[in-house]
XYZ file of C-alpha atoms in Angstrom:
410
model
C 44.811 -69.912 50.395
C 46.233 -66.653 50.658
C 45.729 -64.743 54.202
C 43.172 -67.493 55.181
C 44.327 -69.025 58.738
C 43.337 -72.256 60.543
C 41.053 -70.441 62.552
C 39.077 -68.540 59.908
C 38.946 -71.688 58.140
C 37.230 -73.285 61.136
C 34.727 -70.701 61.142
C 34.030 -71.193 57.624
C 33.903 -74.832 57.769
C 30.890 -74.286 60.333
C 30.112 -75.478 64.155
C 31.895 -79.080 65.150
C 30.531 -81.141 67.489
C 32.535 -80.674 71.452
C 30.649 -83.310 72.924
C 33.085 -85.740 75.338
C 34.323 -88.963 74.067
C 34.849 -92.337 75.134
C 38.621 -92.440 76.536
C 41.267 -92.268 73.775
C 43.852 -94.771 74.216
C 45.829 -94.137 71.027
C 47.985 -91.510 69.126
C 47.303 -87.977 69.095
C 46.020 -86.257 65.876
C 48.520 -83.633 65.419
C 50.940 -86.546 65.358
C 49.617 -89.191 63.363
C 48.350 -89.777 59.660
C 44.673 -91.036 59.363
C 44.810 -93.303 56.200
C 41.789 -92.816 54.117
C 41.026 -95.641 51.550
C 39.085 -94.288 48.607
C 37.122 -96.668 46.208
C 35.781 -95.402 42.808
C 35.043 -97.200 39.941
C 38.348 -95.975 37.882
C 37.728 -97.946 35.037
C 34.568 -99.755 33.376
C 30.665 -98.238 32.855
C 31.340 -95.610 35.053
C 35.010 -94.433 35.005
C 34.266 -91.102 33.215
C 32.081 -90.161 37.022
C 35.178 -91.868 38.853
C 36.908 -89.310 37.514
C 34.742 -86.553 38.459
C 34.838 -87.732 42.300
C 38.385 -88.447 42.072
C 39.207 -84.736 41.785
C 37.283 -84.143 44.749
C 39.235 -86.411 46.897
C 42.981 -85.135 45.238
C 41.788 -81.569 46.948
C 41.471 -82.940 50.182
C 45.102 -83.625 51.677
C 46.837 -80.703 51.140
C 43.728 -78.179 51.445
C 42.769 -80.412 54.996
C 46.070 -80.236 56.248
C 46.576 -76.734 55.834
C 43.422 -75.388 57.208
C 42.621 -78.688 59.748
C 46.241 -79.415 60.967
C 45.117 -82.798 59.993
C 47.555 -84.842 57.733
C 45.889 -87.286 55.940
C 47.086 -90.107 53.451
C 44.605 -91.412 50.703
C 44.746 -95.250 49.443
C 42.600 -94.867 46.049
C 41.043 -98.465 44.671
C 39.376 -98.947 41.731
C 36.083 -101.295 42.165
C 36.318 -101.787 38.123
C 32.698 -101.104 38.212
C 31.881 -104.542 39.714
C 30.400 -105.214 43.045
C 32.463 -107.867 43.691
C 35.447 -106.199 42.914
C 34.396 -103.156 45.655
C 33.981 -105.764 48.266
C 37.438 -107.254 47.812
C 39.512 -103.741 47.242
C 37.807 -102.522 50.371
C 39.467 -105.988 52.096
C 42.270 -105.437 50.491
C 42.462 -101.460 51.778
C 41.834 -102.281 55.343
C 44.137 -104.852 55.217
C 46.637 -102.585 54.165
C 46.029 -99.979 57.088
C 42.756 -98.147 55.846
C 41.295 -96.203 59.398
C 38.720 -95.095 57.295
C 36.584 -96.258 54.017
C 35.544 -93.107 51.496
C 33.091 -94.393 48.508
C 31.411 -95.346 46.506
C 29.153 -93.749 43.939
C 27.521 -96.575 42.724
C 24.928 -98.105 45.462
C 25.650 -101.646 44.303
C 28.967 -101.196 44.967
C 28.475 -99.125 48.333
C 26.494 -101.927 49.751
C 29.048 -104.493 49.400
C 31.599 -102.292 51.255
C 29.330 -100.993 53.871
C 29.246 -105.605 54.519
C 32.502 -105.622 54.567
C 33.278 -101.988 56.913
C 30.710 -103.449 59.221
C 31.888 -107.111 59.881
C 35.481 -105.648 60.054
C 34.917 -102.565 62.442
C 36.042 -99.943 60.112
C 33.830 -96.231 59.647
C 32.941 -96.186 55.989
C 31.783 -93.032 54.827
C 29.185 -93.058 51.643
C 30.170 -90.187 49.451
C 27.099 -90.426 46.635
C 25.192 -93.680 46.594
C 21.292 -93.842 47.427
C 19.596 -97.095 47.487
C 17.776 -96.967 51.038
C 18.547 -100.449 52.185
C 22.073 -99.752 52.580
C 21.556 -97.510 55.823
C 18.729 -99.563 56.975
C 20.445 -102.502 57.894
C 21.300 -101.136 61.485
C 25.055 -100.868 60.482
C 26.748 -99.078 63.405
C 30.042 -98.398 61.063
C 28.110 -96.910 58.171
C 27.405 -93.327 57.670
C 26.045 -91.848 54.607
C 26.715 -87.859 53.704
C 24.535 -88.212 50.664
C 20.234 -88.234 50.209
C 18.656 -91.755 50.034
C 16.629 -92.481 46.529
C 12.892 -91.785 48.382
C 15.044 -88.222 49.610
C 15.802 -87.223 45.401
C 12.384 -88.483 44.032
C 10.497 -86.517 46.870
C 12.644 -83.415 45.955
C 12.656 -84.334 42.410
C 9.182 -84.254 41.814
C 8.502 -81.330 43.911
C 11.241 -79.946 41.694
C 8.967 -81.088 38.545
C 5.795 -79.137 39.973
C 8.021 -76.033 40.459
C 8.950 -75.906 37.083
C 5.741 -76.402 35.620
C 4.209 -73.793 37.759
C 7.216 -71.235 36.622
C 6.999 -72.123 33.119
C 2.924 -72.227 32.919
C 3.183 -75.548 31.801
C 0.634 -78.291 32.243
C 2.019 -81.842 31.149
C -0.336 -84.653 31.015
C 1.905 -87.822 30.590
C 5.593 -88.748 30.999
C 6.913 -92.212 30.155
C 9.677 -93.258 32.792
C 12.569 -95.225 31.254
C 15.156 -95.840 33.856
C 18.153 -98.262 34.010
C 17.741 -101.816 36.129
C 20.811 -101.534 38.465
C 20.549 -100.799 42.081
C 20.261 -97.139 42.070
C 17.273 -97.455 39.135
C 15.239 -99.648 40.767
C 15.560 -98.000 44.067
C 14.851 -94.868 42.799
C 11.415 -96.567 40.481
C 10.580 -98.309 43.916
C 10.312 -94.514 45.015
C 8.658 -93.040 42.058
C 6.026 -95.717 42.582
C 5.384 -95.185 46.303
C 5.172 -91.129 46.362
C 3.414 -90.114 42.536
C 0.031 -91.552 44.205
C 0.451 -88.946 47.009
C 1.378 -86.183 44.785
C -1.742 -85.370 43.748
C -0.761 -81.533 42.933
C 1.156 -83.128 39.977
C -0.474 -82.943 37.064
C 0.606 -86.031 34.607
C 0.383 -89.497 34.887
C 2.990 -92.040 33.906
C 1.599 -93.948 30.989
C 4.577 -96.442 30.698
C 7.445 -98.036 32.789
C 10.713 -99.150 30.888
C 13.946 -100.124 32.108
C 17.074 -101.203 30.226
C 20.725 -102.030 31.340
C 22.773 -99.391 31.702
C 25.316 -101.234 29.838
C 23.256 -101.504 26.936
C 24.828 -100.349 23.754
C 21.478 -99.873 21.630
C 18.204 -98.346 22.610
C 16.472 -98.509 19.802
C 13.576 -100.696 20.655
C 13.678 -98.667 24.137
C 13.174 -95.583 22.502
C 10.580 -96.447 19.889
C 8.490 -97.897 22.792
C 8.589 -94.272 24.445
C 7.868 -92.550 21.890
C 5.009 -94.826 20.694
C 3.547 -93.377 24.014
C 3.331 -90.362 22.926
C 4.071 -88.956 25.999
C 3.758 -85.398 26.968
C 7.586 -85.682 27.997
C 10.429 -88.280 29.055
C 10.732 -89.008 32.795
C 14.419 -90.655 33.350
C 16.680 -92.204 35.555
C 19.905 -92.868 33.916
C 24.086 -93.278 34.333
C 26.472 -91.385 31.653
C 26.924 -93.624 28.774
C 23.608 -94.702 28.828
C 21.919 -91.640 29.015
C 24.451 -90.260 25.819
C 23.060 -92.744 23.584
C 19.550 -92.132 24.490
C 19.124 -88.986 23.371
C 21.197 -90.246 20.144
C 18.329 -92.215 19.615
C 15.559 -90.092 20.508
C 17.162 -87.352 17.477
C 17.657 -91.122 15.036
C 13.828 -91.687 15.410
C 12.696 -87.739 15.694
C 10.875 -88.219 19.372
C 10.680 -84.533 20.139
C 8.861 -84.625 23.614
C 8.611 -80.978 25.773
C 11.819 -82.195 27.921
C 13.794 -84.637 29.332
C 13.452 -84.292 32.844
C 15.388 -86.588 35.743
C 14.085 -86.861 38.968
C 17.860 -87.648 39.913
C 20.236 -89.548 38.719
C 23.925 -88.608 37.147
C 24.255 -88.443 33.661
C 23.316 -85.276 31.904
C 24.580 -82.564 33.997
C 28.382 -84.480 33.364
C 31.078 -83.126 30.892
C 31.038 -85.766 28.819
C 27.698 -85.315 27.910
C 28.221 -82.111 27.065
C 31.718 -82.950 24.987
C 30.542 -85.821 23.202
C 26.773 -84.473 22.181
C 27.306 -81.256 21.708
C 24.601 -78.722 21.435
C 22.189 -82.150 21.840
C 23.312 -81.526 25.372
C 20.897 -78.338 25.778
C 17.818 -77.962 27.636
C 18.471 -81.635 29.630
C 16.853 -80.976 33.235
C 18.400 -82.984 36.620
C 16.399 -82.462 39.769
C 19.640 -83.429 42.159
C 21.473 -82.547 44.752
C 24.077 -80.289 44.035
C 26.265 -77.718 45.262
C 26.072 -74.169 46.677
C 28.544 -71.686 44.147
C 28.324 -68.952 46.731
C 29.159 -70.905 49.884
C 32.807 -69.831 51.510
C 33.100 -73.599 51.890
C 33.041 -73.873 47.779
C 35.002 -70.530 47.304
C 38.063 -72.380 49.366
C 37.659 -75.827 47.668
C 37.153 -74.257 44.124
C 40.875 -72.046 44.297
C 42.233 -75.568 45.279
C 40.788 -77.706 42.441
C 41.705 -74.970 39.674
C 45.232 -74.881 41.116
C 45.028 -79.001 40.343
C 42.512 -78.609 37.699
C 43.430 -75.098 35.550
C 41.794 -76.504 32.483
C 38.918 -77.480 34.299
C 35.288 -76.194 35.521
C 34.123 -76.596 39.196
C 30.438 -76.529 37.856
C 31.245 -79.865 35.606
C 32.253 -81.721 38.425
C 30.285 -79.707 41.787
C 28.434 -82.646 42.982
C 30.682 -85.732 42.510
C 33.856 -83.866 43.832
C 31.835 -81.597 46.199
C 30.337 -84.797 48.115
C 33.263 -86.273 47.975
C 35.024 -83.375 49.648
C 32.457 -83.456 52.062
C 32.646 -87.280 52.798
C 36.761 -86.667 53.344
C 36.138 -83.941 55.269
C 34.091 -85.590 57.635
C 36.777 -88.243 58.883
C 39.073 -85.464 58.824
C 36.800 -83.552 61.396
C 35.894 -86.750 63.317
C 39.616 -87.555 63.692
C 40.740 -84.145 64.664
C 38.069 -84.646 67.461
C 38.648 -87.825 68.506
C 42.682 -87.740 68.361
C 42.828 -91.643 67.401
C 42.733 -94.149 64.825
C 40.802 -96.595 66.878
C 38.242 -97.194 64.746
C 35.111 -97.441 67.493
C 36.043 -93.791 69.063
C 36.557 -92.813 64.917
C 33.009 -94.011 64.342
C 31.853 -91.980 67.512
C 33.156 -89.000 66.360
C 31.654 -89.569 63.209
C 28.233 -90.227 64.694
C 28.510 -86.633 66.901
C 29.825 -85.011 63.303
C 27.574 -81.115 63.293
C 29.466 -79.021 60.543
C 27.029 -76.164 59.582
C 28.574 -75.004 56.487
C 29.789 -76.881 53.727
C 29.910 -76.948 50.037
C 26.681 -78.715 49.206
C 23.121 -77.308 49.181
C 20.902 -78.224 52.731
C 21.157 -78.672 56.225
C 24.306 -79.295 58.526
C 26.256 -82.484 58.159
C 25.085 -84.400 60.927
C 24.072 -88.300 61.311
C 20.888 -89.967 62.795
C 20.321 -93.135 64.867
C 20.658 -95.225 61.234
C 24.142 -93.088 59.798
C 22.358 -91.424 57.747
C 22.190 -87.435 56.967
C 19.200 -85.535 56.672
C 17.968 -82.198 55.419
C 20.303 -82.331 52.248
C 18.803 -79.789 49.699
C 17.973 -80.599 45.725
C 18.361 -77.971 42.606
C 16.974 -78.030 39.270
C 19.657 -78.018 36.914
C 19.117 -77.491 33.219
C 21.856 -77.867 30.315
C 22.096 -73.926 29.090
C 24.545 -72.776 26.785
C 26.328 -75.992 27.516
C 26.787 -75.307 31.311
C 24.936 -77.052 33.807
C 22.743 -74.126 35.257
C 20.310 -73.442 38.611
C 17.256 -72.779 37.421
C 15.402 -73.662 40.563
C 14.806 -72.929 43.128
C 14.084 -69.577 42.532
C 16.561 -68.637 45.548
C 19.761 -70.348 44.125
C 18.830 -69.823 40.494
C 21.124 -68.057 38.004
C 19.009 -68.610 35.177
C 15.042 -69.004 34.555
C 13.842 -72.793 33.149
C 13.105 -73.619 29.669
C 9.830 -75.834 29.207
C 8.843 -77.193 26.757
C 12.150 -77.022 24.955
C 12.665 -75.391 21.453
C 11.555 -77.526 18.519
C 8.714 -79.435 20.743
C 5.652 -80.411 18.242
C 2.639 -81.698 19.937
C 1.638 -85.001 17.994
């Protein structure tokens, strides 16, 4: 941290909410250790992402506590990639003295917390997750620092036209493929409702097909697609899945302009990178992601190479960056509130306004439903086996590469 002091930090960390309180009745923050219970899936489908997040949150304690005078204690669960699982670790973690929930990438598995934070009384703080329903539900424990699935295909596909209109490209058809868990069908339930309404968008989808994102051959999946012959390949995927897509699509020589993602994880991950190699190029996510030149990002990336000194920041930006965030958030709210009671916690959280922060958008604050708003998107295509800004033009480090080297229109 160097010469960096608590009260720099603060101003770095942006405006917090001042606003009175309901009556604290408990310990004081400077004297008492909020215990934050993280769930991640640490092993099954999606362990690789767990990962990812999970250096986020091992950031958090020591950088918090020096720049926050907040100590915090984290209680990491594994949800085993199972829904069911989630809903009994989070039992389990607020059983065992959790003040606050942190979790849980997977939207399946978020929604059976956010039951279980709600009929216990415990804030639960959604990290990356963005099926809709889950802050619709009038949850007054629930708050999400993330963009719901309508949120990323309504930047996504503005995303799209931008890059068409800075490559002068003019696509006619996509097939969509997109796995049938909670997140894919929330985010095809969105695709469906706004691609009427875009009318500046020049292709039509010709096809729909989903698949299960456990699914350890795509073959018929693919050959469908490509008997499309689609302009290019619209998808919403996970990691493993989307690795042995593109395995496929080089096994049956589909060559479409791009592979483009709305948002979803997947391609912008290391592992994609490390296991496919220079098949890993030219892979476009429309997401949310983070902001390299915010001071918020400076601070958090000297922490996570100090933990991390073979690692990248840019590999791992968004999972560990919203999970920061989500940490950060109780920290703030408990610093505020100077109590563990969970109701004045979830107050706190509720009057949360930090202005800067690590991730691309608007201020951290919640609405009426727990849920954030104004949370930006970036283009991000695989260059040079980095995951790079290409749009918008204002965060951009590199310009877009439609249609991709080797396309051959059928």
């Amino acid at each position: 941290m160097g010469s960096m002091t608590r009260r720099t930090f603060g101003a770095a960390v942006g405006t917090l909410a001042l606003s009175a309180l309901p009556a604290r009745a408990k310990a004081d923050a400077a004297n008492t250790k909020l215990k934050i219970g993280v769930l991640l899936p640490h092993s099954g489908l999606q362990a690789l992402i767990e990962q990812s997040c999970q250096k986020g949150a091992d950031v958090a304690p020591d950088l918090i506590r020096q720049v926050l005078g907040v100590d915090i204690e984290l209680m990491n669960a594994d949800t085993e990639s199972n829904a069911d699982t989630a809903r009994t670790r989070a039992e389990r973690l607020i059983q065992e003295g959790a003040n606050v929930l942190v979790g849980a990438f997977d939207s399946g598995h978020t929604a059976a917390i956010a039951q279980v934070a709600e009929q216990r009384g415990v804030p639960f703080i959604i990290n990356i997750a963005a099926a809709p329903q889950i802050t619709e539900q009038g949850y007054k424990f629930v708050f999400r620092n993330f963009q719901t699935a309508p949120d990323i295909v309504r930047e996504g596909l503005a995303l799209i036209g931008e890059l068409f209109q800075a490559t002068n490209t003019v696509p006619r058809t996509a097939v969509f493929m997109h796995v049938n868990d909670t997140f894919g069908q929330a985010m095809a339930k969105g695709i469906g409702a706004f691609m009427p309404r875009l009318t500046q968008l020049p292709f039509k989808i010709v096809d729909t097909i989903s698949y299960d994102p456990a699914a350890k051959d795509l073959t018929v999946e693919v050959s469908k697609a490509k008997a499309t012959n689609a302009d290019f390949l619209l998808l919403v995927c996970r990691l493993n899945d989307a690795i042995i897509l593109r395995r496929e699509m080089v096994k049956q020589r589909w060559n479409p302009m791009g592979i483009v993602s709305p948002g979803s994880p997947g391609m912008y991950e290391e592992q994609y990178y490390k296991t496919l190699g220079k098949l890993s190029e030219y892979s476009i996510s429309n997401v949310p992601w983070y902001n390299p030149n915010a001071k918020v990002t400076r601070i958090v990336e000297k922490a996570f190479l100090k933990q991390n000194p073979k690692d990248k920041l840019v590999f791992h930006g968004l999972n560990a960056g919203f999970t920061f965030e989500a940490i950060l958030v109780a920290a703030d709210a408990f610093r505020r509130a100077k109590t563990t009671d969970p109701k004045t916690l979830a107050e706190a959280i509720r009057q949360t306004h930090i202005t800067e922060k690590m991730t691309l958008g608007g201020p951290i604050k919640f609405n009426a439903k727990g849920q954030v708003e104004g949370i930006g998107s970036a283009c991000v295509q695989n260059l040079n086996l980095l995951p790079t800004v290409v749009l918008p033009k204002s965060a951009a480090t590199a310009k877009p590469v439609f249609p991709v080297p080797g396309y051959k229109k059928a």
